[in-house]
mmCIF file of C-alpha atoms in Angstrom:
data_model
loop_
_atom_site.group_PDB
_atom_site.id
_atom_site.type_symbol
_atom_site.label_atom_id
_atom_site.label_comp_id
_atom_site.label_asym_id
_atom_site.label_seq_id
_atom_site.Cartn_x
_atom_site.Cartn_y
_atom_site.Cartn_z
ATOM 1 C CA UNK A 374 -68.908 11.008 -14.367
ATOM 2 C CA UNK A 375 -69.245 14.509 -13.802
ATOM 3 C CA UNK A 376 -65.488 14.638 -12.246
ATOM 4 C CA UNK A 377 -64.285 12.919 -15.204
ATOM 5 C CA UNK A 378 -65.801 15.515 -17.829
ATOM 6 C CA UNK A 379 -64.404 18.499 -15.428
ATOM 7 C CA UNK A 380 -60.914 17.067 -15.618
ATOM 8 C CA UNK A 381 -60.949 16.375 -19.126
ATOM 9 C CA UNK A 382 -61.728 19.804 -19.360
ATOM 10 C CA UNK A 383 -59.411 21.438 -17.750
ATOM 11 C CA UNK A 384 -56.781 19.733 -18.914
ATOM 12 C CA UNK A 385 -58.256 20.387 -22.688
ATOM 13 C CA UNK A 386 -57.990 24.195 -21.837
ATOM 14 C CA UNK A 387 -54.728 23.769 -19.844
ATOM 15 C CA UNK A 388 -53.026 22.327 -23.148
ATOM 16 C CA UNK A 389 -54.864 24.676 -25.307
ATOM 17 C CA UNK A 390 -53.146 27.756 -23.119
ATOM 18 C CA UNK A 391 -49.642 26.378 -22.593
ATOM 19 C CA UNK A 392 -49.856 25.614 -26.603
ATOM 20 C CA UNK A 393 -50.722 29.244 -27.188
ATOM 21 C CA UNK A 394 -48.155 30.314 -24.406
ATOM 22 C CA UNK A 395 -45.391 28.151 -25.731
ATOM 23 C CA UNK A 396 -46.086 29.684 -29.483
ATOM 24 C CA UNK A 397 -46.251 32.884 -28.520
ATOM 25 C CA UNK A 398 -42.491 33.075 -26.674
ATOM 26 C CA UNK A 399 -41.183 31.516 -30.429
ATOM 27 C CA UNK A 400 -40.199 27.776 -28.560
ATOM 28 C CA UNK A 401 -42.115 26.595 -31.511
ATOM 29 C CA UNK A 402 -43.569 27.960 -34.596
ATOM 30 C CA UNK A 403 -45.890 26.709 -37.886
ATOM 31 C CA UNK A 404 -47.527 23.615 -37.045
ATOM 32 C CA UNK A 405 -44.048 22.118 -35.203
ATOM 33 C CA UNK A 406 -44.780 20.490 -32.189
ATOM 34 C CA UNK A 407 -47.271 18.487 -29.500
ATOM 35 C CA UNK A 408 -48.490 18.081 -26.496
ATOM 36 C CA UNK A 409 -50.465 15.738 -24.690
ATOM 37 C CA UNK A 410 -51.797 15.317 -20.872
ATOM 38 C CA UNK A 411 -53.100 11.711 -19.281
ATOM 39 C CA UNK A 412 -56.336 11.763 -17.768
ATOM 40 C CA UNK A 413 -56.613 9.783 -14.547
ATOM 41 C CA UNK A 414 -58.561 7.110 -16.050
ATOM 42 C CA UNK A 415 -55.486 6.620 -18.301
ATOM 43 C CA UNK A 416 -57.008 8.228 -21.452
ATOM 44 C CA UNK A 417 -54.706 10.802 -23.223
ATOM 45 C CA UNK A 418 -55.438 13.934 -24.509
ATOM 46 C CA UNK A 419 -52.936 15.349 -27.702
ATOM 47 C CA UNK A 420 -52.642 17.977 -29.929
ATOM 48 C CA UNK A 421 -53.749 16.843 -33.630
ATOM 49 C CA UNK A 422 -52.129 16.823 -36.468
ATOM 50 C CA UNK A 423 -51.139 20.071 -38.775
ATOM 51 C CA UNK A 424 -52.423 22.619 -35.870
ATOM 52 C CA UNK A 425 -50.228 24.953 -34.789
ATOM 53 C CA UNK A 426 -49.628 25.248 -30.854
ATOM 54 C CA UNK A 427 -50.537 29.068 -31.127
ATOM 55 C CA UNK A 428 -54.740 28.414 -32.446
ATOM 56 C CA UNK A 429 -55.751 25.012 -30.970
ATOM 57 C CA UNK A 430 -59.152 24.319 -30.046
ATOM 58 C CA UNK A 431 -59.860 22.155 -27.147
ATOM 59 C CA UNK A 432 -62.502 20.513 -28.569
ATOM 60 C CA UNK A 433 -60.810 19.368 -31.743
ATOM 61 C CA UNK A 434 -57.884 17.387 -29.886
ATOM 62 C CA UNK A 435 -56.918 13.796 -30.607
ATOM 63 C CA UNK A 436 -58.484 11.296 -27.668
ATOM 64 C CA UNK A 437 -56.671 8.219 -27.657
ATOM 65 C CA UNK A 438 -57.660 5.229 -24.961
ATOM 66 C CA UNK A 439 -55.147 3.747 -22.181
ATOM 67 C CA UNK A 440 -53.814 0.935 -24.641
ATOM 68 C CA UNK A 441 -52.953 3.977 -26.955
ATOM 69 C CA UNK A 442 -56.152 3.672 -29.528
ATOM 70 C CA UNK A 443 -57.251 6.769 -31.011
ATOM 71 C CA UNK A 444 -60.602 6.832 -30.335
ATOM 72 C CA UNK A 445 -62.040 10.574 -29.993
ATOM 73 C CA UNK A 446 -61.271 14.057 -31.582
ATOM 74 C CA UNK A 447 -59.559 15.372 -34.860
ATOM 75 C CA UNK A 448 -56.826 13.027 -36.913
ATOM 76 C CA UNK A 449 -53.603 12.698 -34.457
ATOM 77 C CA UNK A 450 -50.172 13.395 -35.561
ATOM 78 C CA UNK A 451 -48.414 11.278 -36.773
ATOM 79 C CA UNK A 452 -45.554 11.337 -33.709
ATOM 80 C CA UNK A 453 -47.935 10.262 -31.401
ATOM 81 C CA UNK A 454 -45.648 7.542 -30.760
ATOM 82 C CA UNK A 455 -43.327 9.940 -29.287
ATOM 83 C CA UNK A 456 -45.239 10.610 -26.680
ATOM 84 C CA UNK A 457 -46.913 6.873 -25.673
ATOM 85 C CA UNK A 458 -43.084 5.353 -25.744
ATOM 86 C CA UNK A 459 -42.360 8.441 -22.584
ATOM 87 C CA UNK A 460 -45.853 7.317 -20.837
ATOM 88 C CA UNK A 461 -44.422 3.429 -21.177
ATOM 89 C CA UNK A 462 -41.178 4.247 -19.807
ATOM 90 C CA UNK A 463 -42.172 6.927 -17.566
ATOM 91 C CA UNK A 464 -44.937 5.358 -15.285
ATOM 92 C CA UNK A 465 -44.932 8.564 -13.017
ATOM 93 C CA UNK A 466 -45.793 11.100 -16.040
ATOM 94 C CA UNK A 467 -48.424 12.872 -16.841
ATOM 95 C CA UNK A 468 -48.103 14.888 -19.593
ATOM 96 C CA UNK A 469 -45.232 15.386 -22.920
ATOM 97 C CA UNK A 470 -44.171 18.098 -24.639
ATOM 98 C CA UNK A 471 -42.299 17.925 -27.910
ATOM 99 C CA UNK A 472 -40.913 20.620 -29.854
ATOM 100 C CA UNK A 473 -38.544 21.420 -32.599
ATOM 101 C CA UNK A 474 -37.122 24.435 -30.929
ATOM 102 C CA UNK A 475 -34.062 25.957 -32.288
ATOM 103 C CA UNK A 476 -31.330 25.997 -29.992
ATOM 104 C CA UNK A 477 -32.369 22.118 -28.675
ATOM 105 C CA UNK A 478 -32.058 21.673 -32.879
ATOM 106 C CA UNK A 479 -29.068 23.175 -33.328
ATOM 107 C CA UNK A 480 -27.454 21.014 -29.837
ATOM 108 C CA UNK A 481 -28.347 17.752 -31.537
ATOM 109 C CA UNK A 482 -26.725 18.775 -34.908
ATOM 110 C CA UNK A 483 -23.298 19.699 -33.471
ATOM 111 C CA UNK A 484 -20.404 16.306 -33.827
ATOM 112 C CA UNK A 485 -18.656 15.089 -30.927
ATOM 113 C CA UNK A 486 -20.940 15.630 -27.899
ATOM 114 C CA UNK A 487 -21.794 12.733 -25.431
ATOM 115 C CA UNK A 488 -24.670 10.790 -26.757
ATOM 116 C CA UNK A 489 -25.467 9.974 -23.432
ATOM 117 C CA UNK A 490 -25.992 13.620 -21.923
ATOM 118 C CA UNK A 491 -25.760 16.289 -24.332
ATOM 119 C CA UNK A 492 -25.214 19.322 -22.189
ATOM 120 C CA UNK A 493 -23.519 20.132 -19.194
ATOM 121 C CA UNK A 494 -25.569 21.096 -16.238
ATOM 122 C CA UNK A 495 -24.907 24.953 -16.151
ATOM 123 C CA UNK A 496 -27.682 25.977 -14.120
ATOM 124 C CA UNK A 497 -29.540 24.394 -11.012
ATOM 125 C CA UNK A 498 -32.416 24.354 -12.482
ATOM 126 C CA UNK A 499 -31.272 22.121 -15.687
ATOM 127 C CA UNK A 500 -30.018 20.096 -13.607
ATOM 128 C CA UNK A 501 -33.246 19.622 -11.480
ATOM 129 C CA UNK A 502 -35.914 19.947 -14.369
ATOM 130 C CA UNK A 503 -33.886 17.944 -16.943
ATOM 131 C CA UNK A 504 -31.370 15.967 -15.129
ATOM 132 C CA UNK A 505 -29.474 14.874 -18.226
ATOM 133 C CA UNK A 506 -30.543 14.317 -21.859
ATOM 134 C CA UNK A 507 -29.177 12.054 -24.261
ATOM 135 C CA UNK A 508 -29.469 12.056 -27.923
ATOM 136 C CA UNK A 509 -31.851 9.716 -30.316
ATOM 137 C CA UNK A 510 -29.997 9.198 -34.055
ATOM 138 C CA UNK A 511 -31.752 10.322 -36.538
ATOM 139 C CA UNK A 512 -35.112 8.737 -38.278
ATOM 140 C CA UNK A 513 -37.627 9.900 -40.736
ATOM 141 C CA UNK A 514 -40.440 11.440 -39.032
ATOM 142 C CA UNK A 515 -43.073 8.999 -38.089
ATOM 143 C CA UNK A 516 -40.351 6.013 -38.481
ATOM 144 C CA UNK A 517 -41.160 3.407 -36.041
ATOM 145 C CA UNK A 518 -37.564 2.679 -35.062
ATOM 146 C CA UNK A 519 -37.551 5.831 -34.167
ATOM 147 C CA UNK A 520 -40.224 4.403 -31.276
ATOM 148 C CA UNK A 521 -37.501 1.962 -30.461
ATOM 149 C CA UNK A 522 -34.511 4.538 -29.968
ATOM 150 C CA UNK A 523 -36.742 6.694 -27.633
ATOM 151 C CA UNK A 524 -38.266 3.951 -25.971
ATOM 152 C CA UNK A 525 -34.377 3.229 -24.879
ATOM 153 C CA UNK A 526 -33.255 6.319 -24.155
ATOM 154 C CA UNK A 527 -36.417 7.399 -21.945
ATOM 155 C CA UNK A 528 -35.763 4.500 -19.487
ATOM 156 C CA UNK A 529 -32.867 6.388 -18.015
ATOM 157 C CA UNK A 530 -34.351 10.069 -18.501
ATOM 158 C CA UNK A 531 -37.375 11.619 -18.418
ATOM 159 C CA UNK A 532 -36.122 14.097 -22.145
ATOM 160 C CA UNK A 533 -34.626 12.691 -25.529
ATOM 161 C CA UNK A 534 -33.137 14.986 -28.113
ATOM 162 C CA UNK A 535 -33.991 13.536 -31.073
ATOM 163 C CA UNK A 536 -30.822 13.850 -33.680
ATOM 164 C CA UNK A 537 -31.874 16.573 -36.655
ATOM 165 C CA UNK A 538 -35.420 16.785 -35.214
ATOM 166 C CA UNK A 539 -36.301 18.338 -31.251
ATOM 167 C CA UNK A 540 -36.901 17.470 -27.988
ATOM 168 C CA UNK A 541 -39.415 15.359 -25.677
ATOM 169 C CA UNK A 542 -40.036 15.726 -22.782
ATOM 170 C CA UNK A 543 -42.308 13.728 -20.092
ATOM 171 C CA UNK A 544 -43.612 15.598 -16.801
ATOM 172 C CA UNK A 545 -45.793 14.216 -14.109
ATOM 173 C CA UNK A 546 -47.937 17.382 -15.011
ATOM 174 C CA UNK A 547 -48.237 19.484 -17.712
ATOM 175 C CA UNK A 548 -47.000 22.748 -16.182
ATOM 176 C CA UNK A 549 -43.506 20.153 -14.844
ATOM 177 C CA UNK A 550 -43.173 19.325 -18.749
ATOM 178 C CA UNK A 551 -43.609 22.584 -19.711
ATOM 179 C CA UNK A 552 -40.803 23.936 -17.487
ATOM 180 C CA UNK A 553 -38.290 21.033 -17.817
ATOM 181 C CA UNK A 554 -39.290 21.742 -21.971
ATOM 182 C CA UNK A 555 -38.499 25.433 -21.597
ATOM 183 C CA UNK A 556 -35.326 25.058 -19.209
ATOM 184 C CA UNK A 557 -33.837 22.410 -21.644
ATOM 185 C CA UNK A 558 -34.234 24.747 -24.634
ATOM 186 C CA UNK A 559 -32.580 28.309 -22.656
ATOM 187 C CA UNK A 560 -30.101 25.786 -21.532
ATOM 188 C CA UNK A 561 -29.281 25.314 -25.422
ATOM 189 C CA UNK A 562 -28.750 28.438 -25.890
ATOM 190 C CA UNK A 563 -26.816 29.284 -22.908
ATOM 191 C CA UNK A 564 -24.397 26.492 -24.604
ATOM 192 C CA UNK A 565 -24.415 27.280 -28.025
ATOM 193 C CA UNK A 566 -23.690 31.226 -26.677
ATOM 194 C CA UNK A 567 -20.751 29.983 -24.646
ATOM 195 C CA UNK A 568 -19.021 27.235 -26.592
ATOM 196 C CA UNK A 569 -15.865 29.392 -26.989
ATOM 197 C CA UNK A 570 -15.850 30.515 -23.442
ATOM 198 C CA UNK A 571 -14.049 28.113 -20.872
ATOM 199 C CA UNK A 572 -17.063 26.918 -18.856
ATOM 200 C CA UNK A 573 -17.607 26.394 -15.239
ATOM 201 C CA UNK A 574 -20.513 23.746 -15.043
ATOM 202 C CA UNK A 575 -21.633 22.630 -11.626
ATOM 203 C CA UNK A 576 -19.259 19.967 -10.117
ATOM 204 C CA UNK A 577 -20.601 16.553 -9.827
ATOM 205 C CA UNK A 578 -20.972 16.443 -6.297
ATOM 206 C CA UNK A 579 -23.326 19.905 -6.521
ATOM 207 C CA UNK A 580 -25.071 17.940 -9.433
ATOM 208 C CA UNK A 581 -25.511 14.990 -7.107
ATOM 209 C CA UNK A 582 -26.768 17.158 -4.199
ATOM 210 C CA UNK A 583 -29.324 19.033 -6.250
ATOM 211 C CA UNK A 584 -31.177 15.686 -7.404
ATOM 212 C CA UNK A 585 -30.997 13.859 -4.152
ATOM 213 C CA UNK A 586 -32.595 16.936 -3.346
ATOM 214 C CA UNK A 587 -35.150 16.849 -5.891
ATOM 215 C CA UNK A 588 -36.079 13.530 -5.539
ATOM 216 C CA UNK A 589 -36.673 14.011 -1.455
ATOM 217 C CA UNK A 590 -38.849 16.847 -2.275
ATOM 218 C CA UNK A 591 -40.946 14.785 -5.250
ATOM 219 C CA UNK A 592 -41.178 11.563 -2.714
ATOM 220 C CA UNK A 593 -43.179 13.620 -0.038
#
């Protein structure tokens, strides 16, 4: 029992700090955004609703059980769902982030990009934290089909732009969600600042090489 309670709270303090850390560099802002972490028991841990990432409390987060019941903490938001359709698809993760930061915004509002992998893999790192990331359409907030479009597109990658709205992202740990949530949104911007430039993404066979690569190193 006792090694439960110490993991639940570390990981309450861990979300608490990479809320506050993810605030205070502007990838969110207001009360925009959520996180949550799975315990090993299978419970999850989330950010509630209306609290901003910069002042949360780890006390006061949303408890949910492993069939997705909240059963602990403050009121949850209401895109929980975003985050238990990654966990179904996902097995291996451990933790989401989803934010409505502004350059991953302004990607999914721009006509005529591949729905199936937004941008092109200008960096190694995109390429080995985010792999590719194709777009949700558009739903009201809190929609359920918008459960259904995620659900879909998260069985093929591990981040979904949702169309007008943000990205989510699913990490086996919180710190891996974090960074694939962070390299996905500089990668945005690297875009957006270069759409008039010719571009010189990797090649497909360096793309290729990078995640065989990745997925060696994740495997051991």
């Amino acid at each position: 029992m006792i090694g439960v309670l110490s993991e639940e709270t570390r990981l309450r303090d861990e979300i608490v700090s990479i809320g506050r850390s993810l605030f205070d560099r502007c990838f969110t802002y207001g009360s925009t955004g959520n996180i949550s972490a799975k315990l090993s028991n299978g419970e999850i841990l989330m950010t509630p609703t209306d609290a901003s990432l910069g002042t949360l409390e780890g006390s006061a987060l949303s408890k949910f059980s492993a069939e997705g019941v909240h059963i602990g903490g403050s009121k949850p938001t209401k895109e929980a769902f975003l985050h238990q359709c990654m966990y179904c698809e996902r097995i291996d993760a451990g933790a989401v982030v989803h934010l409505h930061s502004t350059h991953a915004v302004a990607v999914s509002l721009i006509e005529g990009l591949d729905p199936e992998d937004l941008l092109p893999p200008l960096t190694a790192y995109y390429v080995m934290r985010v792999g590719k990331l194709p777009l949700a359409p558009y739903f009201p907030p809190g929609d359920v089909a918008l459960a259904e479009a995620v659900r879909e597109r998260a069985k093929s990658s591990s981040a979904v732009l949702l169309a007008n709205h943000g990205p989510v992202v699913a990490g086996k740990t919180l710190k891996d969600a974090q960074y694939a949530t962070e390299e996905l949104e500089e990668t945005a911007k690297l875009f957006l600042m270069l759409r008039s430039e010719n571009l010189r993404p990797l090649t497909p066979l360096q793309r290729s090489y990078l995640l065989q690569r990745e997925n060696s190193a994740t495997e051991k």
